[in-house]
Amino acid sequence: MKVIAIGRNYAAHAKELNNPLPDAPVIFLKPDTAVLKDNKPFYLPDFSADIHYELEVVLKVCKEGKHIAEKFAGNYFDEVGLGIDFTARDLQSKFKEKGLPWELAKAFDNSAAISKFVPKSQFEDISALPFSLKINDELKQDGNTNMMLFSFEQIISFVSKYITLKKGDLIFTGTPEGVGKVFAGDKLEAWIADEQFLNFEIK
Ligand code: MG
C-alpha cells in the first residue's frame, strides 16, 4: 500500500506557513514504513528539532482505479479515519529554500499516524465533517472538511490521472490551521465530531 498526502488544502493553513494557494492539489507520498497504527507512541527522531503535528481526515481506498471521473470518485473510498501527518518542519524549510523535494521531511518512519477507520456511511455528510485535535487537553486544531480547497472527489480524480489507486491505499486530505511543534510527553487526542479516533503519546 501507499500513502498519498495532499498539501495546502485548507486556505488558512497555507497562509500560516506563508504558502500561496495552489491552483491544483499539491501531492506527496509516504511509504508503507511511515504508517503508525493502534495508538502506539510516536518517538521523536534525532534528525529534527522541530517535528510538527498536522491533523488530517484520511480516506481508505476500496478498489483499484485509474483516470477516475469526479462523479464516480465516491465509489473508490468506503471508510474514513483521522491521521497525523508528522512533518520535520526544520528539514522541510531547508529543502523548500533550496527548491528541493521535501521527501525526507514527510516520509520518515512513523510519520503517518492513523486511527481506526469507520464506514463513511456512518456520517450524514462527509463533505462537512468536523474534526479536532487536542494536545494535553488543549484544543489545537478545529477543522471541517467543508473548508477544503479540493474536495475528496477532486483529489481522487486528480491523483488517479497520474498514480493508480489500489485497495488499501490511504489518502491524507490536508490539514486545517493550527499546526505546531510536538514535545516529548505530549498526549494527542483527536475526534471526528464527538467520537474519539486518536489517543497516543509523543516520546
Ligand atoms: Mg499535511
PDB file of C-alpha atoms and ligand atoms in Angstrom:
ATOM      1  CA  MET A   1       0.000   0.000   0.000  1.00  0.00           C
ATOM      2  CA  LYS A   2       0.965   3.604  -0.301  1.00  0.00           C
ATOM      3  CA  VAL A   3       0.068   6.805   1.486  1.00  0.00           C
ATOM      4  CA  ILE A   4      -0.838   9.761  -0.692  1.00  0.00           C
ATOM      5  CA  ALA A   5      -0.970  13.115   1.039  1.00  0.00           C
ATOM      6  CA  ILE A   6      -2.332  16.493  -0.011  1.00  0.00           C
ATOM      7  CA  GLY A   7      -0.586  19.711   0.992  1.00  0.00           C
ATOM      8  CA  ARG A   8      -2.130  23.174   1.315  1.00  0.00           C
ATOM      9  CA  ASN A   9      -5.733  22.018   1.075  1.00  0.00           C
ATOM     10  CA  TYR A  10      -7.015  24.494   3.662  1.00  0.00           C
ATOM     11  CA  ALA A  11      -6.553  28.188   2.904  1.00  0.00           C
ATOM     12  CA  ALA A  12      -5.899  29.268   6.499  1.00  0.00           C
ATOM     13  CA  HIS A  13      -3.161  26.632   6.880  1.00  0.00           C
ATOM     14  CA  ALA A  14      -1.467  27.581   3.597  1.00  0.00           C
ATOM     15  CA  LYS A  15      -1.464  31.158   4.902  1.00  0.00           C
ATOM     16  CA  GLU A  16       0.026  30.293   8.316  1.00  0.00           C
ATOM     17  CA  LEU A  17       3.048  28.757   6.529  1.00  0.00           C
ATOM     18  CA  ASN A  18       3.249  31.663   4.067  1.00  0.00           C
ATOM     19  CA  ASN A  19       2.450  29.434   1.101  1.00  0.00           C
ATOM     20  CA  PRO A  20       0.410  30.630  -1.888  1.00  0.00           C
ATOM     21  CA  LEU A  21      -2.959  28.944  -2.535  1.00  0.00           C
ATOM     22  CA  PRO A  22      -2.484  26.130  -5.054  1.00  0.00           C
ATOM     23  CA  ASP A  23      -4.441  26.011  -8.320  1.00  0.00           C
ATOM     24  CA  ALA A  24      -4.171  22.208  -8.385  1.00  0.00           C
ATOM     25  CA  PRO A  25      -3.779  19.752  -5.484  1.00  0.00           C
ATOM     26  CA  VAL A  26      -0.211  19.599  -4.092  1.00  0.00           C
ATOM     27  CA  ILE A  27       0.627  15.952  -3.536  1.00  0.00           C
ATOM     28  CA  PHE A  28       3.377  13.896  -1.955  1.00  0.00           C
ATOM     29  CA  LEU A  29       3.811  10.264  -0.924  1.00  0.00           C
ATOM     30  CA  LYS A  30       4.766   8.402   2.208  1.00  0.00           C
ATOM     31  CA  PRO A  31       5.958   4.777   2.066  1.00  0.00           C
ATOM     32  CA  ASP A  32       4.206   1.970   3.965  1.00  0.00           C
ATOM     33  CA  THR A  33       7.003   2.147   6.577  1.00  0.00           C
ATOM     34  CA  ALA A  34       5.627   5.573   7.589  1.00  0.00           C
ATOM     35  CA  VAL A  35       2.398   4.116   8.952  1.00  0.00           C
ATOM     36  CA  LEU A  36       1.969   4.194  12.748  1.00  0.00           C
ATOM     37  CA  LYS A  37      -1.145   2.385  13.996  1.00  0.00           C
ATOM     38  CA  ASP A  38      -3.096   1.345  17.086  1.00  0.00           C
ATOM     39  CA  ASN A  39      -2.332   4.500  19.085  1.00  0.00           C
ATOM     40  CA  LYS A  40       1.278   3.440  19.507  1.00  0.00           C
ATOM     41  CA  PRO A  41       3.548   6.230  20.764  1.00  0.00           C
ATOM     42  CA  PHE A  42       5.431   8.420  18.307  1.00  0.00           C
ATOM     43  CA  TYR A  43       9.147   8.630  19.106  1.00  0.00           C
ATOM     44  CA  LEU A  44      10.765  11.950  18.243  1.00  0.00           C
ATOM     45  CA  PRO A  45      13.510  11.267  15.671  1.00  0.00           C
ATOM     46  CA  ASP A  46      17.003  12.614  16.296  1.00  0.00           C
ATOM     47  CA  PHE A  47      17.350  14.230  12.853  1.00  0.00           C
ATOM     48  CA  SER A  48      14.869  17.018  13.566  1.00  0.00           C
ATOM     49  CA  ALA A  49      14.408  19.596  16.310  1.00  0.00           C
ATOM     50  CA  ASP A  50      11.015  20.734  15.020  1.00  0.00           C
ATOM     51  CA  ILE A  51       8.512  17.936  14.409  1.00  0.00           C
ATOM     52  CA  HIS A  52       5.033  19.324  13.723  1.00  0.00           C
ATOM     53  CA  TYR A  53       1.620  17.685  14.010  1.00  0.00           C
ATOM     54  CA  GLU A  54      -0.877  18.086  11.161  1.00  0.00           C
ATOM     55  CA  LEU A  55      -4.282  16.538  11.837  1.00  0.00           C
ATOM     56  CA  GLU A  56      -5.981  15.296   8.665  1.00  0.00           C
ATOM     57  CA  VAL A  57      -9.026  13.339   7.567  1.00  0.00           C
ATOM     58  CA  VAL A  58      -7.805  10.134   5.908  1.00  0.00           C
ATOM     59  CA  LEU A  59      -9.655   8.155   3.237  1.00  0.00           C
ATOM     60  CA  LYS A  60      -9.173   4.441   2.706  1.00  0.00           C
ATOM     61  CA  VAL A  61      -9.283   3.368  -0.947  1.00  0.00           C
ATOM     62  CA  CYS A  62     -11.569   0.352  -1.515  1.00  0.00           C
ATOM     63  CA  LYS A  63     -10.842  -0.593  -5.125  1.00  0.00           C
ATOM     64  CA  GLU A  64      -8.303  -0.141  -7.858  1.00  0.00           C
ATOM     65  CA  GLY A  65      -8.810   2.831 -10.132  1.00  0.00           C
ATOM     66  CA  LYS A  66      -7.098   4.969 -12.729  1.00  0.00           C
ATOM     67  CA  HIS A  67      -8.411   8.065 -14.519  1.00  0.00           C
ATOM     68  CA  ILE A  68     -11.383   8.198 -12.167  1.00  0.00           C
ATOM     69  CA  ALA A  69     -14.005  10.780 -13.103  1.00  0.00           C
ATOM     70  CA  GLU A  70     -15.006  13.111 -10.269  1.00  0.00           C
ATOM     71  CA  LYS A  71     -18.633  11.962 -10.370  1.00  0.00           C
ATOM     72  CA  PHE A  72     -17.561   8.346  -9.701  1.00  0.00           C
ATOM     73  CA  ALA A  73     -14.771   9.142  -7.210  1.00  0.00           C
ATOM     74  CA  GLY A  74     -17.007   8.479  -4.211  1.00  0.00           C
ATOM     75  CA  ASN A  75     -17.133   4.792  -5.205  1.00  0.00           C
ATOM     76  CA  TYR A  76     -13.389   4.439  -4.603  1.00  0.00           C
ATOM     77  CA  PHE A  77     -13.316   5.015  -0.851  1.00  0.00           C
ATOM     78  CA  ASP A  78     -15.665   3.482   1.668  1.00  0.00           C
ATOM     79  CA  GLU A  79     -14.022   4.288   5.012  1.00  0.00           C
ATOM     80  CA  VAL A  80     -12.689   7.376   6.736  1.00  0.00           C
ATOM     81  CA  GLY A  81     -10.465   7.957   9.737  1.00  0.00           C
ATOM     82  CA  LEU A  82      -8.007  10.508  11.078  1.00  0.00           C
ATOM     83  CA  GLY A  83      -4.260  10.762  10.772  1.00  0.00           C
ATOM     84  CA  ILE A  84      -1.364  12.913  11.886  1.00  0.00           C
ATOM     85  CA  ASP A  85       0.954  13.901   9.054  1.00  0.00           C
ATOM     86  CA  PHE A  86       4.102  14.332  11.162  1.00  0.00           C
ATOM     87  CA  THR A  87       6.426  16.791   9.461  1.00  0.00           C
ATOM     88  CA  ALA A  88      10.045  17.687  10.159  1.00  0.00           C
ATOM     89  CA  ARG A  89       9.405  21.388   9.623  1.00  0.00           C
ATOM     90  CA  ASP A  90      13.057  22.380  10.019  1.00  0.00           C
ATOM     91  CA  LEU A  91      14.137  19.975   7.267  1.00  0.00           C
ATOM     92  CA  GLN A  92      11.200  20.951   5.089  1.00  0.00           C
ATOM     93  CA  SER A  93      12.073  24.655   5.341  1.00  0.00           C
ATOM     94  CA  LYS A  94      15.661  23.939   4.274  1.00  0.00           C
ATOM     95  CA  PHE A  95      14.524  21.861   1.307  1.00  0.00           C
ATOM     96  CA  LYS A  96      11.967  24.492   0.278  1.00  0.00           C
ATOM     97  CA  GLU A  97      14.615  27.241   0.404  1.00  0.00           C
ATOM     98  CA  LYS A  98      16.808  25.259  -1.944  1.00  0.00           C
ATOM     99  CA  GLY A  99      13.917  24.265  -4.203  1.00  0.00           C
ATOM    100  CA  LEU A 100      14.495  20.581  -3.381  1.00  0.00           C
ATOM    101  CA  PRO A 101      11.862  17.861  -2.805  1.00  0.00           C
ATOM    102  CA  TRP A 102      10.631  17.616   0.798  1.00  0.00           C
ATOM    103  CA  GLU A 103      10.551  13.850   0.905  1.00  0.00           C
ATOM    104  CA  LEU A 104      12.759  13.343   3.962  1.00  0.00           C
ATOM    105  CA  ALA A 105      10.721  15.880   5.928  1.00  0.00           C
ATOM    106  CA  LYS A 106       7.498  13.964   5.306  1.00  0.00           C
ATOM    107  CA  ALA A 107       8.206  10.295   4.548  1.00  0.00           C
ATOM    108  CA  PHE A 108      10.275   9.175   7.524  1.00  0.00           C
ATOM    109  CA  ASP A 109       9.329   6.134   9.649  1.00  0.00           C
ATOM    110  CA  ASN A 110       6.130   6.521  11.689  1.00  0.00           C
ATOM    111  CA  SER A 111       5.342   9.909  10.121  1.00  0.00           C
ATOM    112  CA  ALA A 112       1.817   8.788   9.154  1.00  0.00           C
ATOM    113  CA  ALA A 113      -0.078   8.048  12.365  1.00  0.00           C
ATOM    114  CA  ILE A 114      -3.528   6.643  11.583  1.00  0.00           C
ATOM    115  CA  SER A 115      -6.644   5.900  13.579  1.00  0.00           C
ATOM    116  CA  LYS A 116      -9.252   3.209  13.203  1.00  0.00           C
ATOM    117  CA  PHE A 117     -11.392   3.535  10.078  1.00  0.00           C
ATOM    118  CA  VAL A 118     -15.172   3.599  10.030  1.00  0.00           C
ATOM    119  CA  PRO A 119     -17.645   3.330   7.147  1.00  0.00           C
ATOM    120  CA  LYS A 120     -18.232   6.732   5.582  1.00  0.00           C
ATOM    121  CA  SER A 121     -21.943   5.870   5.631  1.00  0.00           C
ATOM    122  CA  GLN A 122     -21.768   6.459   9.398  1.00  0.00           C
ATOM    123  CA  PHE A 123     -21.706  10.189   8.702  1.00  0.00           C
ATOM    124  CA  GLU A 124     -24.556  12.209   7.314  1.00  0.00           C
ATOM    125  CA  ASP A 125     -22.359  14.424   5.147  1.00  0.00           C
ATOM    126  CA  ILE A 126     -18.634  13.726   4.789  1.00  0.00           C
ATOM    127  CA  SER A 127     -18.179  16.971   2.866  1.00  0.00           C
ATOM    128  CA  ALA A 128     -18.940  18.799   6.118  1.00  0.00           C
ATOM    129  CA  LEU A 129     -17.186  16.678   8.745  1.00  0.00           C
ATOM    130  CA  PRO A 130     -15.998  18.486  11.865  1.00  0.00           C
ATOM    131  CA  PHE A 131     -12.702  17.165  13.254  1.00  0.00           C
ATOM    132  CA  SER A 132     -10.420  18.366  16.016  1.00  0.00           C
ATOM    133  CA  LEU A 133      -7.149  17.811  17.845  1.00  0.00           C
ATOM    134  CA  LYS A 134      -6.344  18.392  21.485  1.00  0.00           C
ATOM    135  CA  ILE A 135      -2.830  18.228  22.902  1.00  0.00           C
ATOM    136  CA  ASN A 136      -2.647  17.823  26.682  1.00  0.00           C
ATOM    137  CA  ASP A 137      -6.362  18.690  26.767  1.00  0.00           C
ATOM    138  CA  GLU A 138      -5.886  21.984  24.923  1.00  0.00           C
ATOM    139  CA  LEU A 139      -7.688  22.469  21.597  1.00  0.00           C
ATOM    140  CA  LYS A 140      -5.060  22.947  18.865  1.00  0.00           C
ATOM    141  CA  GLN A 141      -6.856  22.282  15.573  1.00  0.00           C
ATOM    142  CA  ASP A 142     -10.552  22.563  14.843  1.00  0.00           C
ATOM    143  CA  GLY A 143     -11.343  21.852  11.204  1.00  0.00           C
ATOM    144  CA  ASN A 144     -14.218  20.995   8.936  1.00  0.00           C
ATOM    145  CA  THR A 145     -13.942  19.269   5.579  1.00  0.00           C
ATOM    146  CA  ASN A 146     -16.230  21.948   4.145  1.00  0.00           C
ATOM    147  CA  MET A 147     -13.167  24.249   4.269  1.00  0.00           C
ATOM    148  CA  MET A 148     -11.089  22.108   1.871  1.00  0.00           C
ATOM    149  CA  LEU A 149      -9.923  23.824  -1.317  1.00  0.00           C
ATOM    150  CA  PHE A 150     -10.167  20.494  -3.180  1.00  0.00           C
ATOM    151  CA  SER A 151     -12.923  18.009  -2.304  1.00  0.00           C
ATOM    152  CA  PHE A 152     -12.346  14.304  -1.694  1.00  0.00           C
ATOM    153  CA  GLU A 153     -13.743  13.634  -5.182  1.00  0.00           C
ATOM    154  CA  GLN A 154     -11.498  16.230  -6.836  1.00  0.00           C
ATOM    155  CA  ILE A 155      -8.449  14.815  -5.055  1.00  0.00           C
ATOM    156  CA  ILE A 156      -9.191  11.235  -6.126  1.00  0.00           C
ATOM    157  CA  SER A 157      -9.879  12.247  -9.704  1.00  0.00           C
ATOM    158  CA  PHE A 158      -6.711  14.365  -9.886  1.00  0.00           C
ATOM    159  CA  VAL A 159      -4.353  11.865  -8.250  1.00  0.00           C
ATOM    160  CA  SER A 160      -5.655   8.917 -10.306  1.00  0.00           C
ATOM    161  CA  LYS A 161      -4.699  10.658 -13.534  1.00  0.00           C
ATOM    162  CA  TYR A 162      -1.080  10.114 -12.557  1.00  0.00           C
ATOM    163  CA  ILE A 163      -1.000   7.341  -9.960  1.00  0.00           C
ATOM    164  CA  THR A 164      -3.168   4.201  -9.948  1.00  0.00           C
ATOM    165  CA  LEU A 165      -5.087   3.895  -6.714  1.00  0.00           C
ATOM    166  CA  LYS A 166      -5.169   0.452  -5.142  1.00  0.00           C
ATOM    167  CA  LYS A 167      -7.350  -1.122  -2.486  1.00  0.00           C
ATOM    168  CA  GLY A 168      -5.907  -0.284   0.928  1.00  0.00           C
ATOM    169  CA  ASP A 169      -4.129   2.902  -0.126  1.00  0.00           C
ATOM    170  CA  LEU A 170      -4.590   5.829   2.248  1.00  0.00           C
ATOM    171  CA  ILE A 171      -5.170   9.436   1.284  1.00  0.00           C
ATOM    172  CA  PHE A 172      -4.334  12.196   3.783  1.00  0.00           C
ATOM    173  CA  THR A 173      -6.523  15.105   2.682  1.00  0.00           C
ATOM    174  CA  GLY A 174      -4.722  18.107   4.168  1.00  0.00           C
ATOM    175  CA  THR A 175      -4.604  19.908   7.485  1.00  0.00           C
ATOM    176  CA  PRO A 176      -6.503  22.934   8.727  1.00  0.00           C
ATOM    177  CA  GLU A 177      -4.786  25.825  10.507  1.00  0.00           C
ATOM    178  CA  GLY A 178      -3.187  25.494  13.921  1.00  0.00           C
ATOM    179  CA  VAL A 179      -0.213  23.218  13.213  1.00  0.00           C
ATOM    180  CA  GLY A 180       2.668  23.313  15.670  1.00  0.00           C
ATOM    181  CA  LYS A 181       5.509  21.538  17.338  1.00  0.00           C
ATOM    182  CA  VAL A 182       5.190  18.367  19.415  1.00  0.00           C
ATOM    183  CA  PHE A 183       7.223  17.685  22.555  1.00  0.00           C
ATOM    184  CA  ALA A 184       8.107  14.521  24.460  1.00  0.00           C
ATOM    185  CA  GLY A 185       5.314  13.755  26.901  1.00  0.00           C
ATOM    186  CA  ASP A 186       2.544  15.357  24.798  1.00  0.00           C
ATOM    187  CA  LYS A 187      -0.761  13.496  24.697  1.00  0.00           C
ATOM    188  CA  LEU A 188      -2.547  13.804  21.347  1.00  0.00           C
ATOM    189  CA  GLU A 189      -6.277  13.125  21.105  1.00  0.00           C
ATOM    190  CA  ALA A 190      -8.403  13.625  18.001  1.00  0.00           C
ATOM    191  CA  TRP A 191     -12.086  13.408  17.189  1.00  0.00           C
ATOM    192  CA  ILE A 192     -14.458  13.364  14.270  1.00  0.00           C
ATOM    193  CA  ALA A 193     -17.494  15.165  15.632  1.00  0.00           C
ATOM    194  CA  ASP A 194     -17.658  13.757  19.191  1.00  0.00           C
ATOM    195  CA  GLU A 195     -16.172  10.315  18.500  1.00  0.00           C
ATOM    196  CA  GLN A 196     -12.565   9.839  19.569  1.00  0.00           C
ATOM    197  CA  PHE A 197     -10.311   8.393  16.857  1.00  0.00           C
ATOM    198  CA  LEU A 198      -6.772   9.034  18.139  1.00  0.00           C
ATOM    199  CA  ASN A 199      -5.265   8.947  21.616  1.00  0.00           C
ATOM    200  CA  PHE A 200      -1.499   8.493  21.819  1.00  0.00           C
ATOM    201  CA  GLU A 201       1.711   9.947  23.192  1.00  0.00           C
ATOM    202  CA  ILE A 202       4.856  11.590  21.970  1.00  0.00           C
ATOM    203  CA  LYS A 203       8.022  10.066  23.426  1.00  0.00           C
TER     204      LYS A 203
HETATM  205 MG    MG B   1      -0.217  17.563   5.792  1.00  0.00          MG
END
